């Protein structure tokens, strides 16, 4: 199940990294933390290497405000599965931002553009970004490789605050994936 | 090495006029 890295045709604008797009709809009522179940539920939608390829996907996928609750959209660098157990993620963590429904689609777009455009300036630390559509709020998160690196984690927070232009009362929370594994909860 | 950086405005311009490159 190797996913091919898309070529960048002449005239298109190459991104620093190639990315994969994943979609997940959590089974209603069935609460399971088993890795295999998670892998079964998450579907690879496509991959892109250029700005133009990104927009062609983005303009065709449903936006968060159009999705039913319990859907997740993941955009991860190619080669990194959007799972805690992946080698790129196992020592990592994520910033979690809870958003009102009215602003979540725009915030998600801003987060994606900042990630694809390399606005975080933390080398290869960023793994990917997720939006989780929930009944009363949406949650965006950005994953990085090294949860123990305070300066990287702080820098990601500062960039996130700037690009999302969040109201000052917005709660941001950092969670290491090994903690998520221990307490079996993501948020 | 050199990193390929785009700001939000540049990315939005490429969405709005994909053939004006």
PDB file of C-alpha atoms in Angstrom:
ATOM      1  CA  UNK A   1       0.000   0.000   0.000  1.00  0.00           C
ATOM      2  CA  UNK A   2       2.816   2.341  -0.940  1.00  0.00           C
ATOM      3  CA  UNK A   3       1.548   5.741  -2.018  1.00  0.00           C
ATOM      4  CA  UNK A   4       3.386   7.354  -4.926  1.00  0.00           C
ATOM      5  CA  UNK A   5       4.765  10.860  -4.539  1.00  0.00           C
ATOM      6  CA  UNK A   6       3.058  13.022  -7.193  1.00  0.00           C
ATOM      7  CA  UNK A   7       5.289  14.646  -9.806  1.00  0.00           C
ATOM      8  CA  UNK A   8       5.304  18.407 -10.178  1.00  0.00           C
ATOM      9  CA  UNK A   9       4.653  19.320 -13.828  1.00  0.00           C
ATOM     10  CA  UNK A  10       6.552  22.241 -15.283  1.00  0.00           C
ATOM     11  CA  UNK A  11       4.888  25.525 -14.418  1.00  0.00           C
ATOM     12  CA  UNK A  12       3.413  24.338 -11.128  1.00  0.00           C
ATOM     13  CA  UNK A  13       4.724  25.598  -7.811  1.00  0.00           C
ATOM     14  CA  UNK A  14       6.497  22.925  -5.805  1.00  0.00           C
ATOM     15  CA  UNK A  15       5.924  22.707  -2.063  1.00  0.00           C
ATOM     16  CA  UNK A  16       8.798  22.075   0.332  1.00  0.00           C
ATOM     17  CA  UNK A  17       7.253  18.680   1.162  1.00  0.00           C
ATOM     18  CA  UNK A  18       4.736  16.350  -0.424  1.00  0.00           C
ATOM     19  CA  UNK A  19       1.631  15.653   1.639  1.00  0.00           C
ATOM     20  CA  UNK A  20      -1.063  13.040   1.943  1.00  0.00           C
ATOM     21  CA  UNK A  21      -4.698  13.746   2.622  1.00  0.00           C
ATOM     22  CA  UNK A  22      -6.626  11.362   4.863  1.00  0.00           C
ATOM     23  CA  UNK A  23     -10.258  11.224   5.883  1.00  0.00           C
ATOM     24  CA  UNK A  24     -11.854   9.469   8.785  1.00  0.00           C
ATOM     25  CA  UNK A  25     -15.397   9.070   9.993  1.00  0.00           C
ATOM     26  CA  UNK A  26     -15.483   7.490  13.390  1.00  0.00           C
ATOM     27  CA  UNK A  27     -17.978   4.681  13.755  1.00  0.00           C
ATOM     28  CA  UNK A  28     -20.992   5.870  15.687  1.00  0.00           C
ATOM     29  CA  UNK A  29     -21.348   4.312  19.091  1.00  0.00           C
ATOM     30  CA  UNK A  30     -18.331   2.052  18.775  1.00  0.00           C
ATOM     31  CA  UNK A  31     -15.562   3.309  20.989  1.00  0.00           C
ATOM     32  CA  UNK A  32     -12.364   1.494  20.222  1.00  0.00           C
ATOM     33  CA  UNK A  33      -8.775   2.484  20.661  1.00  0.00           C
ATOM     34  CA  UNK A  34      -7.329  -0.528  18.885  1.00  0.00           C
ATOM     35  CA  UNK A  35      -4.720   0.462  16.336  1.00  0.00           C
ATOM     36  CA  UNK A  36      -6.035  -1.880  13.644  1.00  0.00           C
ATOM     37  CA  UNK A  37      -9.551  -0.433  13.925  1.00  0.00           C
ATOM     38  CA  UNK A  38      -8.141   3.047  13.550  1.00  0.00           C
ATOM     39  CA  UNK A  39      -6.197   2.012  10.475  1.00  0.00           C
ATOM     40  CA  UNK A  40      -9.368   0.498   9.009  1.00  0.00           C
ATOM     41  CA  UNK A  41     -11.340   3.681   9.571  1.00  0.00           C
ATOM     42  CA  UNK A  42      -8.845   6.104   8.139  1.00  0.00           C
ATOM     43  CA  UNK A  43      -8.879   6.421   4.360  1.00  0.00           C
ATOM     44  CA  UNK A  44      -6.178   7.841   2.166  1.00  0.00           C
ATOM     45  CA  UNK A  45      -7.764  10.352  -0.196  1.00  0.00           C
ATOM     46  CA  UNK A  46      -4.854  11.677  -2.216  1.00  0.00           C
ATOM     47  CA  UNK A  47      -1.409  13.207  -2.285  1.00  0.00           C
ATOM     48  CA  UNK A  48       0.043  16.447  -3.560  1.00  0.00           C
ATOM     49  CA  UNK A  49       3.453  18.015  -4.135  1.00  0.00           C
ATOM     50  CA  UNK A  50       2.552  21.437  -5.550  1.00  0.00           C
ATOM     51  CA  UNK A  51       0.391  24.407  -4.628  1.00  0.00           C
ATOM     52  CA  UNK A  52      -1.828  23.741  -7.651  1.00  0.00           C
ATOM     53  CA  UNK A  53      -2.319  20.091  -6.698  1.00  0.00           C
ATOM     54  CA  UNK A  54      -3.235  21.132  -3.154  1.00  0.00           C
ATOM     55  CA  UNK A  55      -5.911  23.551  -4.352  1.00  0.00           C
ATOM     56  CA  UNK A  56      -7.387  20.998  -6.728  1.00  0.00           C
ATOM     57  CA  UNK A  57      -7.996  18.706  -3.750  1.00  0.00           C
ATOM     58  CA  UNK A  58      -8.972  21.441  -1.352  1.00  0.00           C
ATOM     59  CA  UNK A  59     -11.560  22.936  -3.671  1.00  0.00           C
ATOM     60  CA  UNK A  60     -13.236  19.526  -4.046  1.00  0.00           C
ATOM     61  CA  UNK A  61     -13.211  18.161  -0.534  1.00  0.00           C
ATOM     62  CA  UNK A  62     -15.988  19.097   1.843  1.00  0.00           C
ATOM     63  CA  UNK A  63     -15.157  21.927   4.178  1.00  0.00           C
ATOM     64  CA  UNK A  64     -15.440  21.362   7.905  1.00  0.00           C
ATOM     65  CA  UNK A  65     -18.718  23.272   8.128  1.00  0.00           C
ATOM     66  CA  UNK A  66     -20.282  20.847   5.610  1.00  0.00           C
ATOM     67  CA  UNK A  67     -19.143  17.674   7.357  1.00  0.00           C
ATOM     68  CA  UNK A  68     -21.164  15.650   9.836  1.00  0.00           C
ATOM     69  CA  UNK A  69     -19.824  15.384  13.399  1.00  0.00           C
ATOM     70  CA  UNK A  70     -17.108  12.824  14.129  1.00  0.00           C
ATOM     71  CA  UNK A  71     -15.260  13.328  10.855  1.00  0.00           C
ATOM     72  CA  UNK A  72     -11.550  14.057  10.853  1.00  0.00           C
ATOM     73  CA  UNK A  73      -9.467  15.415   7.972  1.00  0.00           C
ATOM     74  CA  UNK A  74      -5.723  14.830   8.229  1.00  0.00           C
ATOM     75  CA  UNK A  75      -3.008  16.411   6.089  1.00  0.00           C
ATOM     76  CA  UNK A  76       0.345  14.797   6.826  1.00  0.00           C
ATOM     77  CA  UNK A  77       3.738  14.813   5.208  1.00  0.00           C
ATOM     78  CA  UNK A  78       4.086  11.834   2.913  1.00  0.00           C
ATOM     79  CA  UNK A  79       5.563   8.860   4.682  1.00  0.00           C
ATOM     80  CA  UNK A  80       4.027   9.788   8.054  1.00  0.00           C
ATOM     81  CA  UNK A  81       0.838   8.019   9.008  1.00  0.00           C
ATOM     82  CA  UNK A  82      -1.533  10.152  11.063  1.00  0.00           C
ATOM     83  CA  UNK A  83      -1.154   7.848  14.046  1.00  0.00           C
ATOM     84  CA  UNK A  84       0.599   8.228  17.401  1.00  0.00           C
ATOM     85  CA  UNK A  85       2.514   5.008  16.760  1.00  0.00           C
ATOM     86  CA  UNK A  86       4.244   6.176  13.577  1.00  0.00           C
ATOM     87  CA  UNK A  87       8.007   6.550  14.098  1.00  0.00           C
ATOM     88  CA  UNK A  88       7.798  10.262  13.233  1.00  0.00           C
ATOM     89  CA  UNK A  89       5.074  10.771  15.837  1.00  0.00           C
ATOM     90  CA  UNK A  90       5.916   8.458  18.713  1.00  0.00           C
ATOM     91  CA  UNK A  91       8.055  11.038  20.551  1.00  0.00           C
ATOM     92  CA  UNK A  92       5.910  13.918  19.399  1.00  0.00           C
ATOM     93  CA  UNK A  93       2.835  15.791  20.430  1.00  0.00           C
ATOM     94  CA  UNK A  94       0.302  18.284  19.191  1.00  0.00           C
ATOM     95  CA  UNK A  95      -1.123  21.693  19.835  1.00  0.00           C
ATOM     96  CA  UNK A  96      -4.890  21.513  20.168  1.00  0.00           C
ATOM     97  CA  UNK A  97      -7.155  24.495  19.549  1.00  0.00           C
ATOM     98  CA  UNK A  98     -10.902  24.318  20.129  1.00  0.00           C
ATOM     99  CA  UNK A  99     -12.869  26.537  17.796  1.00  0.00           C
ATOM    100  CA  UNK A 100     -16.393  27.765  17.452  1.00  0.00           C
ATOM    101  CA  UNK A 101     -18.089  26.323  14.367  1.00  0.00           C
ATOM    102  CA  UNK A 102     -18.371  29.775  12.785  1.00  0.00           C
ATOM    103  CA  UNK A 103     -14.626  30.262  12.558  1.00  0.00           C
ATOM    104  CA  UNK A 104     -13.309  26.749  12.177  1.00  0.00           C
ATOM    105  CA  UNK A 105     -13.297  26.456   8.358  1.00  0.00           C
ATOM    106  CA  UNK A 106     -11.327  29.643   7.982  1.00  0.00           C
ATOM    107  CA  UNK A 107      -8.929  28.721  10.789  1.00  0.00           C
ATOM    108  CA  UNK A 108      -8.346  25.297   9.266  1.00  0.00           C
ATOM    109  CA  UNK A 109      -7.543  26.870   5.894  1.00  0.00           C
ATOM    110  CA  UNK A 110      -5.137  29.316   7.530  1.00  0.00           C
ATOM    111  CA  UNK A 111      -3.430  26.496   9.406  1.00  0.00           C
ATOM    112  CA  UNK A 112      -3.007  24.441   6.237  1.00  0.00           C
ATOM    113  CA  UNK A 113      -1.630  27.374   4.261  1.00  0.00           C
ATOM    114  CA  UNK A 114       0.888  28.140   7.001  1.00  0.00           C
ATOM    115  CA  UNK A 115       2.029  24.530   7.147  1.00  0.00           C
ATOM    116  CA  UNK A 116       2.320  24.071   3.374  1.00  0.00           C
ATOM    117  CA  UNK A 117       4.028  27.445   2.990  1.00  0.00           C
ATOM    118  CA  UNK A 118       6.613  26.586   5.684  1.00  0.00           C
ATOM    119  CA  UNK A 119       5.578  29.473   7.912  1.00  0.00           C
ATOM    120  CA  UNK A 120       6.415  27.643  11.144  1.00  0.00           C
ATOM    121  CA  UNK A 121      10.181  27.728  10.485  1.00  0.00           C
ATOM    122  CA  UNK A 122      10.959  24.767  12.712  1.00  0.00           C
ATOM    123  CA  UNK A 123      12.919  22.676  10.227  1.00  0.00           C
ATOM    124  CA  UNK A 124      11.416  19.248   9.712  1.00  0.00           C
ATOM    125  CA  UNK A 125       9.534  19.252  13.052  1.00  0.00           C
ATOM    126  CA  UNK A 126       5.999  19.554  11.678  1.00  0.00           C
ATOM    127  CA  UNK A 127       4.335  16.198  10.913  1.00  0.00           C
ATOM    128  CA  UNK A 128       0.851  17.246   9.900  1.00  0.00           C
ATOM    129  CA  UNK A 129      -2.410  18.936  10.771  1.00  0.00           C
ATOM    130  CA  UNK A 130      -5.866  17.651  11.665  1.00  0.00           C
ATOM    131  CA  UNK A 131      -9.344  19.064  11.909  1.00  0.00           C
ATOM    132  CA  UNK A 132     -11.799  17.113  14.012  1.00  0.00           C
ATOM    133  CA  UNK A 133     -15.436  17.981  13.453  1.00  0.00           C
ATOM    134  CA  UNK A 134     -17.467  17.501  16.602  1.00  0.00           C
ATOM    135  CA  UNK A 135     -21.104  18.202  17.486  1.00  0.00           C
ATOM    136  CA  UNK A 136     -20.669  21.552  19.235  1.00  0.00           C
ATOM    137  CA  UNK A 137     -17.176  22.689  18.301  1.00  0.00           C
ATOM    138  CA  UNK A 138     -14.355  21.842  15.924  1.00  0.00           C
ATOM    139  CA  UNK A 139     -10.803  21.091  16.982  1.00  0.00           C
ATOM    140  CA  UNK A 140      -7.708  21.817  14.932  1.00  0.00           C
ATOM    141  CA  UNK A 141      -4.345  20.406  15.849  1.00  0.00           C
ATOM    142  CA  UNK A 142      -0.824  20.499  14.516  1.00  0.00           C
ATOM    143  CA  UNK A 143       1.536  17.634  15.216  1.00  0.00           C
ATOM    144  CA  UNK A 144       5.287  17.848  15.684  1.00  0.00           C
ATOM    145  CA  UNK A 145       8.031  15.290  16.124  1.00  0.00           C
ATOM    146  CA  UNK A 146       9.559  16.207  19.473  1.00  0.00           C
ATOM    147  CA  UNK A 147       7.261  16.886  22.415  1.00  0.00           C
ATOM    148  CA  UNK A 148      10.217  17.389  24.764  1.00  0.00           C
ATOM    149  CA  UNK A 149      11.683  20.328  22.834  1.00  0.00           C
ATOM    150  CA  UNK A 150      10.235  23.342  24.655  1.00  0.00           C
ATOM    151  CA  UNK A 151      11.638  25.945  22.300  1.00  0.00           C
ATOM    152  CA  UNK A 152      10.197  24.217  19.203  1.00  0.00           C
ATOM    153  CA  UNK A 153       6.856  23.646  20.910  1.00  0.00           C
ATOM    154  CA  UNK A 154       6.766  27.296  22.005  1.00  0.00           C
ATOM    155  CA  UNK A 155       7.641  28.516  18.544  1.00  0.00           C
ATOM    156  CA  UNK A 156       4.841  26.461  17.004  1.00  0.00           C
ATOM    157  CA  UNK A 157       2.380  27.939  19.538  1.00  0.00           C
ATOM    158  CA  UNK A 158       3.469  31.497  18.721  1.00  0.00           C
ATOM    159  CA  UNK A 159       3.093  30.924  14.977  1.00  0.00           C
ATOM    160  CA  UNK A 160      -0.271  29.241  15.499  1.00  0.00           C
ATOM    161  CA  UNK A 161      -1.533  32.220  17.508  1.00  0.00           C
ATOM    162  CA  UNK A 162      -0.366  34.618  14.834  1.00  0.00           C
ATOM    163  CA  UNK A 163      -1.736  32.807  11.788  1.00  0.00           C
ATOM    164  CA  UNK A 164      -5.072  31.820  13.337  1.00  0.00           C
ATOM    165  CA  UNK A 165      -5.595  35.309  14.829  1.00  0.00           C
ATOM    166  CA  UNK A 166      -7.385  33.731  17.726  1.00  0.00           C
ATOM    167  CA  UNK A 167      -9.499  35.588  20.240  1.00  0.00           C
ATOM    168  CA  UNK A 168      -7.424  36.084  23.394  1.00  0.00           C
ATOM    169  CA  UNK A 169      -9.650  33.781  25.459  1.00  0.00           C
ATOM    170  CA  UNK A 170      -9.088  30.816  23.100  1.00  0.00           C
ATOM    171  CA  UNK A 171      -7.738  27.819  24.960  1.00  0.00           C
ATOM    172  CA  UNK A 172      -4.682  26.158  23.481  1.00  0.00           C
ATOM    173  CA  UNK A 173      -3.428  22.912  24.896  1.00  0.00           C
ATOM    174  CA  UNK A 174      -0.326  20.876  24.140  1.00  0.00           C
ATOM    175  CA  UNK A 175      -0.500  17.124  24.495  1.00  0.00           C
ATOM    176  CA  UNK A 176       2.317  14.629  24.014  1.00  0.00           C
ATOM    177  CA  UNK A 177       1.249  11.520  22.077  1.00  0.00           C
ATOM    178  CA  UNK A 178       2.627   9.159  24.742  1.00  0.00           C
ATOM    179  CA  UNK A 179       0.209  10.817  27.169  1.00  0.00           C
ATOM    180  CA  UNK A 180      -2.626  10.311  24.680  1.00  0.00           C
ATOM    181  CA  UNK A 181      -1.631   6.645  24.430  1.00  0.00           C
ATOM    182  CA  UNK A 182      -1.641   6.270  28.216  1.00  0.00           C
ATOM    183  CA  UNK A 183      -5.019   7.862  28.849  1.00  0.00           C
ATOM    184  CA  UNK A 184      -6.484   6.639  25.514  1.00  0.00           C
ATOM    185  CA  UNK A 185      -7.888  10.025  24.708  1.00  0.00           C
ATOM    186  CA  UNK A 186      -6.892  12.445  22.046  1.00  0.00           C
ATOM    187  CA  UNK A 187      -8.138  15.739  23.438  1.00  0.00           C
TER     188      UNK A 187
ATOM    189  CA  UNK B   1      19.314  23.971   2.144  1.00  0.00           C
ATOM    190  CA  UNK B   2      16.901  26.595   0.870  1.00  0.00           C
ATOM    191  CA  UNK B   3      13.329  26.099   1.973  1.00  0.00           C
ATOM    192  CA  UNK B   4      10.394  26.827  -0.287  1.00  0.00           C
ATOM    193  CA  UNK B   5       8.324  29.378   1.569  1.00  0.00           C
ATOM    194  CA  UNK B   6       4.935  30.813   0.573  1.00  0.00           C
ATOM    195  CA  UNK B   7       2.886  33.287   2.527  1.00  0.00           C
ATOM    196  CA  UNK B   8      -0.893  33.081   2.666  1.00  0.00           C
ATOM    197  CA  UNK B   9      -1.355  35.783   0.036  1.00  0.00           C
ATOM    198  CA  UNK B  10       0.842  33.989  -2.497  1.00  0.00           C
ATOM    199  CA  UNK B  11      -0.982  30.698  -2.004  1.00  0.00           C
ATOM    200  CA  UNK B  12      -4.383  32.363  -2.406  1.00  0.00           C
ATOM    201  CA  UNK B  13      -3.218  34.096  -5.582  1.00  0.00           C
ATOM    202  CA  UNK B  14      -2.222  30.721  -7.019  1.00  0.00           C
ATOM    203  CA  UNK B  15      -5.686  29.387  -6.225  1.00  0.00           C
ATOM    204  CA  UNK B  16      -7.468  32.312  -7.847  1.00  0.00           C
ATOM    205  CA  UNK B  17      -5.376  32.406 -11.013  1.00  0.00           C
ATOM    206  CA  UNK B  18      -3.803  28.996 -11.504  1.00  0.00           C
ATOM    207  CA  UNK B  19      -2.784  29.770 -15.078  1.00  0.00           C
ATOM    208  CA  UNK B  20      -1.272  33.211 -14.583  1.00  0.00           C
ATOM    209  CA  UNK B  21       2.200  31.997 -13.835  1.00  0.00           C
TER     210      UNK B  21
END
